[in-house]
Amino acid sequence: MKCYICERSCTIQERNTGACGLYKNQGAEIIELYPNRYLTVCPISIETMPILHFYPRGKFLQISTTGCNFKCNGCISALIVEEMEPKSKALRELSPQQVVDEAVKNDCIGVAFLLNDPLASFLTFLKVAELAKKQGLLVGCSSNGYFTESSLAKISDYLDFINVGVKGLSDRVYQSCGGSTAEPVLRNIKKLHENGVHVEVSCMLKRDNMQEVLDLAGIIAEISLDIPLQLMRFIPLEGADPSLEPSIREAETLYLSLRNYLNYVYLFNSPGTDYLNTFCPRCGEVIYKRDFYGPMGAKLTFPETGSGQKNICPHCDWIISIKAPPAETKYQEGDFEGGYPFTRALEMIEAILISIGVTDKKSVVQVWEEVLGQKGLQILHHGIQNLETYLETIRHFGNLSKMENKAEDLVTYMEEKISVIKDGWPALGKKPRVYYVMGKPLFCLKGERFENQLVEAAGGISVNKEIECTGRPGMQISVEQLNALNPDVIFISAFLSSSVEDFYEECCKIGINVEAVKNMRIYTYPAPGWDFGSPRWILGLMHIANILHPEIYHFEVMAEAERFYKEFYDMDFSLADLNRSFSKPSSKWNWKN
Ligand SMILES: [Zn+2]
């Protein structure tokens, strides 16, 4: 029989499963193999999902499982859809009623399925949605939208909102994920909109698909000018080709063209951009302001409360098509909670394991299970806050994975370098004031972040610590604030970066006249991933030390990188193959088992 869940429409023989391995043909019926099993169940604010035009700042219960109906190269959720198994004991079993109870208990106004695709757990989601609706909760999800007409009809009655992730318009891109064409997705967007479901569309923006994104905007505009389009600037993870990542500046240029097609367009994965804000389509007035909140996430920062917000432009009376005023209270997610930061946490664990010689997925999954089972994410969050506890964390994962010796080798290497740096401390003269930024000039990384500890270890003064920062991983500051900090040196994050040229130009444009800009002391890293997320930060630390105190430190950083890759990854260091994964050291890296 044919599976009706998604448009791949696998033909499944009796007692067999389809391509996703999650549904079985049993007695001429499609059954779900792993029902009611959840990887995450936690409250989030809706912008982290992300949904921007529906109950702003609303608190929802996030649910996610494992698996997917697609397999896309460079997927940010690859860890949970491909590596984590649905049988894993890291998953919690909850009945639909227990999920709904959890939402009510946490004062959530609804339930949202995200991170992996609800098409991977369609029957489970259907039951939860039905029950949640009955109890007066809102229901939504993020999905690739590859529903069949039949499965869409089943879920449609219960859905209040959906984020449909479009891969592109070409058959090529859908075929590379396991589908066939974009047609079912576009059909479903139209249908959902017609049925009164609040729809937002997200699309990956790569160097090679800019025209496709413009064409997509044209197609959405024919359905409604008010459907928000979320532009996801591509972050090359996993095996993805790093040359496909557009710069923030290129993405902003495309954003401006897209505004000619649609009333509301948003740019994600670009810390410091203004284009996560909602502007009045008629007069340009800023109605809502948002900050970057990790990959694919946003956080509402203005208006600060809901009172008086009527979603009408105060300047020209244009009605902004946002459903409901913003929530009065702000919800602050727990460590690594709220959308994709969870996948980053798992990746940081994997990053340590891979660098101590773990090369089979099973061992990684075992450690994840161990960590997830015992409030371990909070411990991890604490462990990666400074250099010493990070080394302890490596030892800890060495024990868990029975790779104590390799872990000790790595710690010894790192300690050696740190002690060389510490030996230089007595000779330090004036310490430079250092500002650490992610993406664009005004996105100030929170003072307690690890990158700022690197700066201090390398003999700098972290000016980020002088700013009271409420956001995570940071927040936008004003030009005046940055000018008052007057840093001597600026480092741009090795995760979400800008080129020095783009950065410098932006500084001049917006009036930043600090010493670092006057003297062109703005720096990036030779390679991504050298300041956070993987033990490769030790390479970044040497790089920072060289720059801050060239009179004292003379590390041969590229030679160290070659040594590090040989010794800990058993592979050659090649700049061209480095992408933005924390865990996989190169786009050419593969599991051995
Ligand atoms: Zn207006």
Coordinates of C-alpha atoms and ligand atoms in Angstrom, one line a residue:
M1 CA 0.0 0.0 0.0
K2 CA 1.0 3.6 -0.4
C3 CA 1.9 5.7 2.7
Y4 CA -0.4 8.7 2.9
I5 CA 1.6 10.7 5.5
C6 CA 3.9 12.6 3.2
E7 CA 4.2 13.2 -0.5
R8 CA 7.1 10.8 -0.9
S9 CA 4.2 8.3 -1.0
C10 CA 6.3 5.3 -0.4
T11 CA 4.9 2.0 -1.5
I12 CA 5.1 -0.2 1.6
Q13 CA 4.8 -3.9 1.6
E14 CA 2.9 -5.7 4.4
R15 CA 5.0 -5.6 7.6
N16 CA 7.6 -3.3 6.0
T17 CA 8.5 0.4 6.5
G18 CA 8.9 3.3 4.1
A19 CA 11.9 5.5 3.4
C20 CA 11.8 7.3 6.7
G21 CA 11.7 4.1 8.7
L22 CA 9.0 5.5 11.1
Y23 CA 5.8 4.0 9.8
K24 CA 4.8 0.4 9.1
N25 CA 2.2 -1.3 7.0
Q26 CA 0.4 -3.6 9.4
G27 CA -2.8 -5.3 8.3
A28 CA -3.3 -2.8 5.5
E29 CA -3.0 0.1 7.9
I30 CA -0.2 2.6 8.4
I31 CA 1.0 2.5 12.0
E32 CA 3.6 4.6 13.8
L33 CA 6.5 2.6 15.1
Y34 CA 7.5 4.8 18.0
P35 CA 4.5 6.8 19.1
N36 CA 4.4 9.2 22.1
R37 CA 8.2 9.4 22.5
Y38 CA 9.6 12.9 22.9
L39 CA 13.2 14.3 22.8
T40 CA 12.2 17.7 24.1
V41 CA 9.2 19.0 26.0
C42 CA 9.8 22.5 27.3
P43 CA 8.2 26.0 27.3
I44 CA 9.5 28.5 24.8
S45 CA 8.6 31.9 23.5
I46 CA 7.2 31.7 20.0
E47 CA 9.8 33.8 18.3
T48 CA 12.4 31.1 19.0
M49 CA 10.4 28.6 16.9
P50 CA 10.4 30.9 14.9
I51 CA 7.0 32.4 14.3
L52 CA 6.8 36.2 14.3
H53 CA 3.3 37.4 13.5
F54 CA 1.2 35.2 15.8
Y55 CA 0.8 36.0 19.6
P56 CA 4.1 37.8 19.8
R57 CA 6.2 36.7 22.8
G58 CA 3.6 34.1 23.5
K59 CA 4.6 31.1 25.7
F60 CA 4.1 27.7 24.0
L61 CA 5.1 24.2 24.9
Q62 CA 7.7 23.0 22.5
I63 CA 7.6 19.3 21.6
S64 CA 9.9 17.4 19.4
T65 CA 10.6 13.8 18.6
T66 CA 13.3 12.3 16.3
G67 CA 13.5 11.4 12.7
C68 CA 12.4 13.1 9.5
N69 CA 10.7 12.3 6.2
F70 CA 13.5 14.1 4.4
K71 CA 17.2 13.8 4.5
C72 CA 18.8 17.2 3.5
N73 CA 22.5 17.9 3.3
G74 CA 23.7 20.3 6.0
C75 CA 20.5 19.9 8.1
I76 CA 20.8 21.8 11.4
S77 CA 18.8 19.1 13.1
A78 CA 20.9 16.2 11.6
L79 CA 22.0 15.2 15.1
I80 CA 18.4 14.6 16.3
V81 CA 16.9 13.3 13.0
E82 CA 19.7 11.1 11.8
E83 CA 22.0 10.3 14.8
M84 CA 19.6 10.1 17.7
E85 CA 17.5 6.9 17.3
P86 CA 13.7 6.8 17.9
K87 CA 14.3 3.9 20.3
S88 CA 16.8 5.9 22.4
K89 CA 16.2 6.0 26.1
A90 CA 16.9 9.8 25.9
L91 CA 13.3 10.1 24.7
R92 CA 10.5 10.5 27.2
E93 CA 7.2 8.7 26.8
L94 CA 4.2 10.9 27.4
S95 CA 0.6 10.3 26.5
P96 CA -1.3 13.0 24.6
Q97 CA -3.0 14.0 27.8
Q98 CA 0.3 14.3 29.7
V99 CA 1.6 16.7 27.0
V100 CA -1.5 18.8 27.2
D101 CA -1.3 18.8 31.0
E102 CA 2.4 19.9 30.8
A103 CA 1.3 22.8 28.6
V104 CA -1.4 23.9 31.1
K105 CA 0.9 23.4 34.1
N106 CA 3.5 25.8 32.5
D107 CA 0.9 28.5 31.6
C108 CA 1.5 27.9 27.9
I109 CA -1.2 29.2 25.6
G110 CA -0.5 26.5 23.1
V111 CA 1.6 23.6 21.9
A112 CA 4.2 23.8 19.0
F113 CA 5.9 20.9 17.3
L114 CA 9.3 21.9 16.0
L115 CA 13.0 20.9 15.6
N116 CA 12.2 17.8 13.7
D117 CA 9.2 17.5 11.4
P118 CA 5.8 16.6 12.7
L119 CA 5.6 14.4 9.6
A120 CA 8.0 12.1 11.4
S121 CA 5.4 11.6 14.2
F122 CA 2.3 12.5 12.4
L123 CA -0.2 10.2 14.3
T124 CA 1.3 11.3 17.7
F125 CA 1.0 14.9 16.7
L126 CA -2.5 14.5 15.4
K127 CA -3.7 13.1 18.8
V128 CA -1.9 15.9 20.7
A129 CA -3.3 18.5 18.4
E130 CA -6.9 17.2 18.7
L131 CA -6.7 17.1 22.5
A132 CA -5.0 20.4 22.9
K133 CA -7.6 22.1 20.7
K134 CA -10.4 20.5 22.8
Q135 CA -8.8 22.1 25.9
G136 CA -8.7 25.5 24.4
L137 CA -5.0 25.6 23.5
L138 CA -3.5 26.9 20.3
V139 CA -1.7 24.4 18.1
G140 CA 1.2 24.9 15.6
C141 CA 4.3 23.4 14.1
S142 CA 7.3 23.9 11.9
S143 CA 7.3 21.6 8.9
N144 CA 8.8 21.1 5.5
G145 CA 5.2 21.1 4.4
Y146 CA 5.4 17.8 2.4
F147 CA 1.9 16.8 3.6
T148 CA -0.3 14.8 1.2
E149 CA -3.7 16.2 0.6
S150 CA -5.1 13.5 2.8
S151 CA -2.7 14.1 5.8
L152 CA -3.1 17.9 5.4
A153 CA -6.9 17.5 5.6
K154 CA -6.5 15.5 8.8
I155 CA -4.3 18.1 10.6
S156 CA -5.7 21.2 9.1
D157 CA -8.7 21.5 11.4
Y158 CA -6.5 21.5 14.5
L159 CA -3.8 23.8 13.3
D160 CA -3.7 27.5 14.2
F161 CA -0.3 28.3 12.9
I162 CA 2.5 26.8 10.9
N163 CA 6.0 27.7 9.7
V164 CA 6.6 26.0 6.3
G165 CA 10.2 25.6 5.4
V166 CA 10.6 25.7 1.7
K167 CA 13.8 24.2 0.3
G168 CA 13.8 26.1 -2.9
L169 CA 11.8 25.8 -6.1
S170 CA 13.9 23.4 -8.3
D171 CA 13.2 19.7 -8.5
R172 CA 17.0 19.3 -7.9
V173 CA 16.8 20.6 -4.4
Y174 CA 13.8 18.5 -3.5
Q175 CA 15.2 15.4 -5.0
S176 CA 18.5 15.8 -3.1
C177 CA 16.4 15.7 0.1
G178 CA 14.4 12.6 -0.9
G179 CA 11.3 14.4 -2.4
S180 CA 10.5 15.2 -5.9
T181 CA 9.3 18.7 -6.5
A182 CA 8.2 21.9 -4.6
E183 CA 4.7 21.6 -6.0
P184 CA 3.1 19.9 -3.0
V185 CA 4.6 22.4 -0.6
L186 CA 3.3 25.4 -2.6
R187 CA -0.1 23.7 -2.9
N188 CA -0.2 23.2 0.9
I189 CA 0.8 26.8 1.7
K190 CA -2.1 28.0 -0.4
K191 CA -4.5 25.5 1.1
L192 CA -3.5 26.3 4.7
H193 CA -3.8 30.0 4.1
E194 CA -7.3 29.5 2.5
N195 CA -8.3 27.4 5.5
G196 CA -7.5 30.3 7.9
V197 CA -4.3 28.8 9.3
H198 CA -1.7 31.5 10.1
V199 CA 1.2 30.7 7.7
E200 CA 4.8 31.9 7.7
V201 CA 7.2 30.7 5.1
S202 CA 10.9 30.2 5.8
C203 CA 13.5 29.5 3.1
M204 CA 17.2 28.8 3.3
L205 CA 19.3 31.5 1.5
K206 CA 22.4 30.2 -0.2
R207 CA 24.8 31.8 -2.6
D208 CA 23.4 29.6 -5.4
N209 CA 19.7 30.1 -4.9
M210 CA 19.1 33.8 -4.7
Q211 CA 17.0 33.9 -7.8
E212 CA 14.9 31.0 -6.5
V213 CA 14.2 32.9 -3.4
L214 CA 13.0 35.9 -5.4
D215 CA 10.7 33.7 -7.4
L216 CA 9.4 32.1 -4.3
A217 CA 8.5 35.6 -2.9
G218 CA 6.6 36.2 -6.1
I219 CA 4.6 33.0 -5.7
I220 CA 3.8 33.8 -2.0
A221 CA 2.8 37.3 -3.0
E222 CA 0.1 35.8 -5.2
I223 CA -1.3 34.0 -2.2
S224 CA -1.1 37.0 0.1
L225 CA 1.2 39.9 0.5
D226 CA 0.9 39.6 4.3
I227 CA 2.5 36.1 4.6
P228 CA 5.8 36.7 6.4
L229 CA 8.9 35.4 4.6
Q230 CA 11.7 34.3 6.9
L231 CA 15.1 34.3 5.1
M232 CA 17.4 31.8 6.7
R233 CA 21.0 32.8 5.9
F234 CA 22.6 29.5 5.3
I235 CA 25.0 28.2 7.9
P236 CA 27.1 25.4 6.4
L237 CA 26.9 22.6 9.0
E238 CA 27.6 18.8 8.8
G239 CA 28.8 17.9 5.3
A240 CA 27.7 21.2 3.7
D241 CA 29.9 23.1 1.2
P242 CA 31.2 26.2 3.1
S243 CA 31.3 28.3 -0.1
L244 CA 27.5 28.4 -0.2
E245 CA 27.2 30.7 2.8
P246 CA 26.2 34.2 1.8
S247 CA 27.7 37.0 3.9
I248 CA 25.4 39.0 6.1
R249 CA 25.8 41.9 3.7
E250 CA 24.8 39.9 0.7
A251 CA 21.8 38.6 2.6
E252 CA 20.8 42.1 3.5
T253 CA 21.0 43.2 -0.1
L254 CA 18.7 40.4 -1.1
Y255 CA 16.3 41.3 1.7
L256 CA 15.9 44.7 0.3
S257 CA 14.9 43.3 -3.1
L258 CA 12.4 40.9 -1.4
R259 CA 10.7 43.8 0.3
N260 CA 9.5 44.9 -3.2
Y261 CA 7.5 41.6 -3.4
L262 CA 6.1 41.2 0.1
N263 CA 5.0 43.3 3.1
Y264 CA 7.0 41.4 5.7
V265 CA 10.4 39.9 5.2
Y266 CA 12.8 38.8 7.9
L267 CA 16.5 38.0 8.0
F268 CA 17.7 35.3 10.4
N269 CA 21.2 34.0 11.3
S270 CA 22.6 37.5 11.0
P271 CA 23.3 38.9 14.5
G272 CA 23.1 42.7 14.6
T273 CA 20.9 43.1 11.5
D274 CA 17.9 45.4 11.7
Y275 CA 16.0 43.2 9.4
L276 CA 14.6 41.0 12.1
N277 CA 12.4 44.0 13.0
T278 CA 8.9 44.6 11.7
F279 CA 8.6 47.8 9.7
C280 CA 5.3 49.4 8.6
P281 CA 5.0 48.4 5.0
R282 CA 3.6 51.9 4.2
C283 CA 5.8 54.4 6.1
G284 CA 8.7 52.3 7.3
E285 CA 8.0 53.0 11.0
V286 CA 9.6 50.3 13.3
I287 CA 6.7 48.4 15.0
Y288 CA 8.5 45.5 16.6
K289 CA 12.2 45.0 17.3
R290 CA 13.9 41.6 17.7
D291 CA 17.3 40.2 18.4
F292 CA 19.1 37.2 17.1
Y293 CA 18.5 34.2 19.4
G294 CA 20.7 31.4 18.1
P295 CA 20.4 29.7 14.7
M296 CA 16.9 30.2 13.2
G297 CA 15.7 32.0 16.3
A298 CA 14.6 35.4 17.3
K299 CA 13.6 37.2 20.5
L300 CA 11.2 40.1 20.8
T301 CA 12.8 43.1 22.5
F302 CA 10.4 45.9 21.6
P303 CA 7.7 46.8 22.7
E304 CA 8.7 45.6 26.1
T305 CA 5.2 45.0 27.3
G306 CA 1.9 44.3 25.5
S307 CA -0.1 47.2 26.9
G308 CA -1.3 49.6 24.3
Q309 CA 0.1 47.6 21.4
K310 CA -2.7 47.4 18.8
N311 CA -0.7 46.3 15.8
I312 CA -1.6 49.6 14.0
C313 CA 1.2 51.8 12.8
P314 CA 1.3 54.8 15.2
H315 CA 2.5 57.0 12.3
C316 CA 0.2 56.2 9.4
D317 CA -2.5 53.9 10.8
W318 CA -1.6 51.0 8.6
I319 CA -2.9 47.8 10.1
I320 CA 0.0 45.4 10.7
S321 CA -1.1 41.8 10.0
I322 CA 0.0 40.4 13.3
K323 CA -2.4 38.2 15.2
A324 CA -2.9 39.3 18.9
P325 CA -0.9 41.9 20.9
P326 CA 2.4 40.9 22.4
A327 CA 2.3 39.0 25.7
E328 CA 2.7 41.1 28.8
T329 CA 5.3 38.8 30.4
K330 CA 8.6 37.8 29.0
Y331 CA 9.6 34.2 29.2
Q332 CA 13.3 33.4 29.6
E333 CA 14.1 29.9 28.2
G334 CA 16.2 27.5 30.2
D335 CA 19.8 26.6 29.2
F336 CA 19.9 25.6 25.6
E337 CA 16.1 25.7 25.4
G338 CA 13.9 27.4 22.8
G339 CA 14.4 26.0 19.2
Y340 CA 17.8 25.1 17.9
P341 CA 20.2 25.9 20.8
F342 CA 19.3 22.4 21.9
T343 CA 20.9 20.9 18.8
R344 CA 23.9 23.1 19.4
A345 CA 24.3 21.7 22.9
L346 CA 24.2 18.1 21.6
E347 CA 26.8 19.2 19.0
M348 CA 29.1 20.6 21.6
I349 CA 29.1 17.3 23.4
E350 CA 29.7 15.5 20.0
A351 CA 32.6 18.0 19.3
I352 CA 34.4 17.0 22.4
L353 CA 33.8 13.3 21.8
I354 CA 35.1 13.4 18.2
S355 CA 38.2 15.2 19.3
I356 CA 39.0 12.5 21.8
G357 CA 38.8 9.8 19.2
V358 CA 35.1 8.7 19.2
T359 CA 34.3 7.8 15.7
D360 CA 31.1 5.8 16.0
K361 CA 27.6 7.4 16.3
K362 CA 26.5 4.8 18.9
S363 CA 29.0 6.0 21.5
V364 CA 27.9 9.6 20.9
V365 CA 24.3 8.7 21.4
Q366 CA 25.1 6.8 24.6
V367 CA 26.8 9.9 26.0
W368 CA 23.8 12.1 24.9
E369 CA 21.5 9.7 26.7
E370 CA 23.6 9.9 29.8
V371 CA 23.7 13.7 29.8
L372 CA 20.0 14.3 28.9
G373 CA 18.9 11.8 31.5
Q374 CA 20.3 13.7 34.5
K375 CA 19.9 17.5 34.1
G376 CA 23.2 17.3 32.3
L377 CA 22.5 20.2 30.0
Q378 CA 22.7 22.6 32.9
I379 CA 26.0 21.0 34.0
L380 CA 27.3 21.3 30.4
H381 CA 26.2 24.9 30.2
H382 CA 28.2 25.6 33.3
G383 CA 31.1 23.5 32.2
I384 CA 31.7 25.4 29.0
Q385 CA 31.7 28.9 30.7
N386 CA 35.4 29.0 31.4
L387 CA 38.7 27.4 30.4
E388 CA 39.3 25.3 33.5
T389 CA 35.8 23.8 33.7
Y390 CA 36.0 23.1 30.0
L391 CA 39.0 20.9 30.5
E392 CA 37.1 19.2 33.3
T393 CA 34.2 18.6 30.9
I394 CA 36.6 17.0 28.4
R395 CA 37.8 14.6 31.2
H396 CA 34.2 13.9 32.2
F397 CA 33.2 13.0 28.6
G398 CA 36.4 10.9 28.4
N399 CA 35.1 8.9 31.3
L400 CA 31.6 8.5 29.9
S401 CA 32.9 7.3 26.6
K402 CA 35.7 5.2 28.0
M403 CA 38.3 7.3 26.1
E404 CA 40.1 8.5 29.3
N405 CA 43.6 8.3 27.7
K406 CA 42.7 10.3 24.6
A407 CA 40.9 12.8 26.7
E408 CA 44.0 13.2 28.9
D409 CA 46.1 13.7 25.7
L410 CA 43.8 16.5 24.6
V411 CA 43.7 18.1 28.0
T412 CA 47.5 17.9 28.3
Y413 CA 47.9 19.6 24.9
M414 CA 45.5 22.4 25.9
E415 CA 47.1 22.9 29.4
E416 CA 50.5 23.2 27.8
K417 CA 49.3 26.1 25.6
I418 CA 47.4 27.8 28.4
S419 CA 50.5 27.6 30.6
V420 CA 52.7 29.2 27.9
I421 CA 50.1 32.0 27.8
K422 CA 50.1 32.4 31.6
D423 CA 53.9 32.4 31.7
G424 CA 53.7 35.6 29.6
W425 CA 51.3 37.4 32.1
P426 CA 54.0 39.0 34.3
A427 CA 55.5 40.7 31.2
L428 CA 52.1 42.1 30.1
G429 CA 52.2 45.9 29.8
K430 CA 49.0 47.8 29.1
K431 CA 46.1 45.5 28.5
P432 CA 44.1 46.4 25.4
R433 CA 40.3 46.9 25.7
V434 CA 38.6 44.2 23.6
Y435 CA 35.1 44.2 22.2
Y436 CA 33.7 40.8 21.1
V437 CA 31.0 40.9 18.5
M438 CA 28.9 38.4 16.6
G439 CA 27.9 39.2 13.0
K440 CA 27.5 43.0 12.8
P441 CA 29.1 45.8 14.9
L442 CA 26.3 46.3 17.4
F443 CA 25.6 42.8 18.4
C444 CA 27.4 42.6 21.8
L445 CA 28.2 39.1 23.1
K446 CA 27.1 38.6 26.7
G447 CA 29.9 39.3 29.1
E448 CA 29.9 35.8 30.7
R449 CA 30.2 34.1 27.3
F450 CA 33.3 31.9 26.7
E451 CA 34.7 34.1 24.0
N452 CA 35.2 36.9 26.5
Q453 CA 37.0 34.5 28.9
L454 CA 39.4 33.7 26.0
V455 CA 40.1 37.5 25.6
E456 CA 40.9 37.8 29.3
A457 CA 43.1 34.7 29.3
A458 CA 45.0 36.1 26.4
G459 CA 45.7 39.4 28.2
G460 CA 42.9 41.7 27.2
I461 CA 40.2 43.6 29.1
S462 CA 36.8 42.4 28.0
V463 CA 34.6 45.5 27.6
N464 CA 31.6 43.3 27.0
K465 CA 31.6 42.7 30.7
E466 CA 30.9 46.4 31.2
I467 CA 27.5 46.2 29.5
E468 CA 24.5 44.8 31.3
C469 CA 23.4 42.3 28.7
T470 CA 20.0 40.6 29.0
G471 CA 20.0 38.7 25.7
R472 CA 21.3 35.3 24.7
P473 CA 23.9 34.9 23.2
G474 CA 24.0 38.7 23.3
M475 CA 22.0 41.8 22.3
Q476 CA 22.1 44.9 20.1
I477 CA 23.6 47.9 21.7
S478 CA 23.5 51.5 20.5
V479 CA 26.2 53.3 18.5
E480 CA 26.6 55.6 21.6
Q481 CA 27.1 52.7 23.9
L482 CA 29.8 51.2 21.7
N483 CA 31.5 54.6 21.2
A484 CA 31.6 55.0 25.0
L485 CA 33.2 51.6 25.5
N486 CA 35.9 52.7 23.1
P487 CA 37.6 49.3 22.5
D488 CA 41.2 49.2 21.2
V489 CA 40.6 45.9 19.5
I490 CA 37.5 44.1 18.1
F491 CA 37.1 40.4 17.5
I492 CA 34.3 39.1 15.3
S493 CA 32.9 35.7 16.3
A494 CA 34.2 32.7 14.4
F495 CA 30.7 31.2 14.3
L496 CA 28.5 33.9 12.8
S497 CA 30.9 36.2 11.2
S498 CA 31.4 39.1 8.8
S499 CA 34.4 39.9 6.8
V500 CA 36.7 42.7 8.2
E501 CA 35.9 44.8 5.1
D502 CA 32.1 44.6 5.5
F503 CA 32.5 45.2 9.2
Y504 CA 34.7 48.2 8.8
E505 CA 32.4 49.8 6.2
E506 CA 29.4 49.3 8.4
C507 CA 31.2 50.9 11.3
C508 CA 32.0 54.0 9.2
K509 CA 28.4 54.1 7.9
I510 CA 26.8 54.1 11.3
G511 CA 29.3 56.4 13.0
I512 CA 31.4 54.2 15.2
N513 CA 34.6 56.1 15.9
V514 CA 36.4 53.9 18.5
E515 CA 40.1 53.3 18.6
A516 CA 39.8 49.8 17.1
V517 CA 38.1 51.3 14.0
K518 CA 40.4 54.3 13.7
N519 CA 43.5 52.0 13.8
M520 CA 41.9 49.1 11.8
R521 CA 42.4 46.7 14.6
I522 CA 39.4 44.5 13.7
Y523 CA 40.0 40.8 13.5
T524 CA 38.3 37.6 12.5
Y525 CA 39.7 34.0 12.7
P526 CA 41.7 32.0 10.2
A527 CA 39.0 29.3 10.5
P528 CA 35.4 28.9 11.8
G529 CA 34.8 27.2 15.1
W530 CA 38.0 28.5 16.8
D531 CA 36.4 30.4 19.6
F532 CA 33.4 28.4 20.9
G533 CA 31.6 25.1 20.6
S534 CA 34.6 22.8 20.1
P535 CA 38.0 22.2 21.8
R536 CA 39.5 24.0 18.7
W537 CA 39.1 27.1 20.8
I538 CA 42.6 26.4 22.0
L539 CA 43.8 27.4 18.5
G540 CA 41.7 30.6 18.7
L541 CA 43.2 31.4 22.1
M542 CA 46.7 31.3 20.6
H543 CA 45.5 33.5 17.7
I544 CA 44.0 36.1 20.1
A545 CA 47.2 36.1 22.2
N546 CA 49.4 36.7 19.2
I547 CA 47.2 39.7 18.2
L548 CA 46.8 41.3 21.6
H549 CA 50.5 40.9 22.6
P550 CA 52.7 40.4 19.6
E551 CA 55.7 41.5 21.8
I552 CA 55.2 38.4 24.0
Y553 CA 53.4 35.6 22.1
H554 CA 54.7 34.0 18.9
F555 CA 52.5 31.0 18.4
E556 CA 52.7 29.4 14.9
V557 CA 49.0 29.0 14.8
M558 CA 48.6 27.4 11.4
A559 CA 51.3 24.8 12.3
E560 CA 49.5 24.2 15.5
A561 CA 46.3 23.6 13.6
E562 CA 48.0 21.1 11.4
R563 CA 49.3 19.3 14.4
F564 CA 45.9 19.4 16.2
Y565 CA 44.1 17.9 13.2
K566 CA 46.7 15.1 12.8
E567 CA 46.8 14.3 16.4
F568 CA 43.1 14.6 17.4
Y569 CA 41.2 14.1 14.2
D570 CA 43.7 11.9 12.3
M571 CA 43.3 14.0 9.2
D572 CA 45.0 16.9 7.3
F573 CA 44.0 20.4 8.1
S574 CA 42.6 22.0 4.9
L575 CA 41.1 25.5 5.1
A576 CA 38.9 25.0 2.0
D577 CA 37.0 22.1 3.7
L578 CA 36.1 23.9 7.0
N579 CA 32.5 24.7 7.6
R580 CA 30.6 26.0 10.6
S581 CA 30.0 22.7 12.4
F582 CA 31.1 22.5 15.9
S583 CA 31.5 18.8 16.0
K584 CA 32.7 17.7 12.5
P585 CA 36.1 19.2 12.0
S586 CA 35.8 19.3 8.2
S587 CA 33.1 18.8 5.6
K588 CA 35.2 15.8 4.5
W589 CA 35.0 14.1 7.9
N590 CA 33.0 10.9 8.2
W591 CA 31.9 8.4 10.9
K592 CA 33.9 5.2 10.9
N593 CA 30.9 3.2 12.2
Ligands
ZN1 ZN 3.1 53.4 8.9

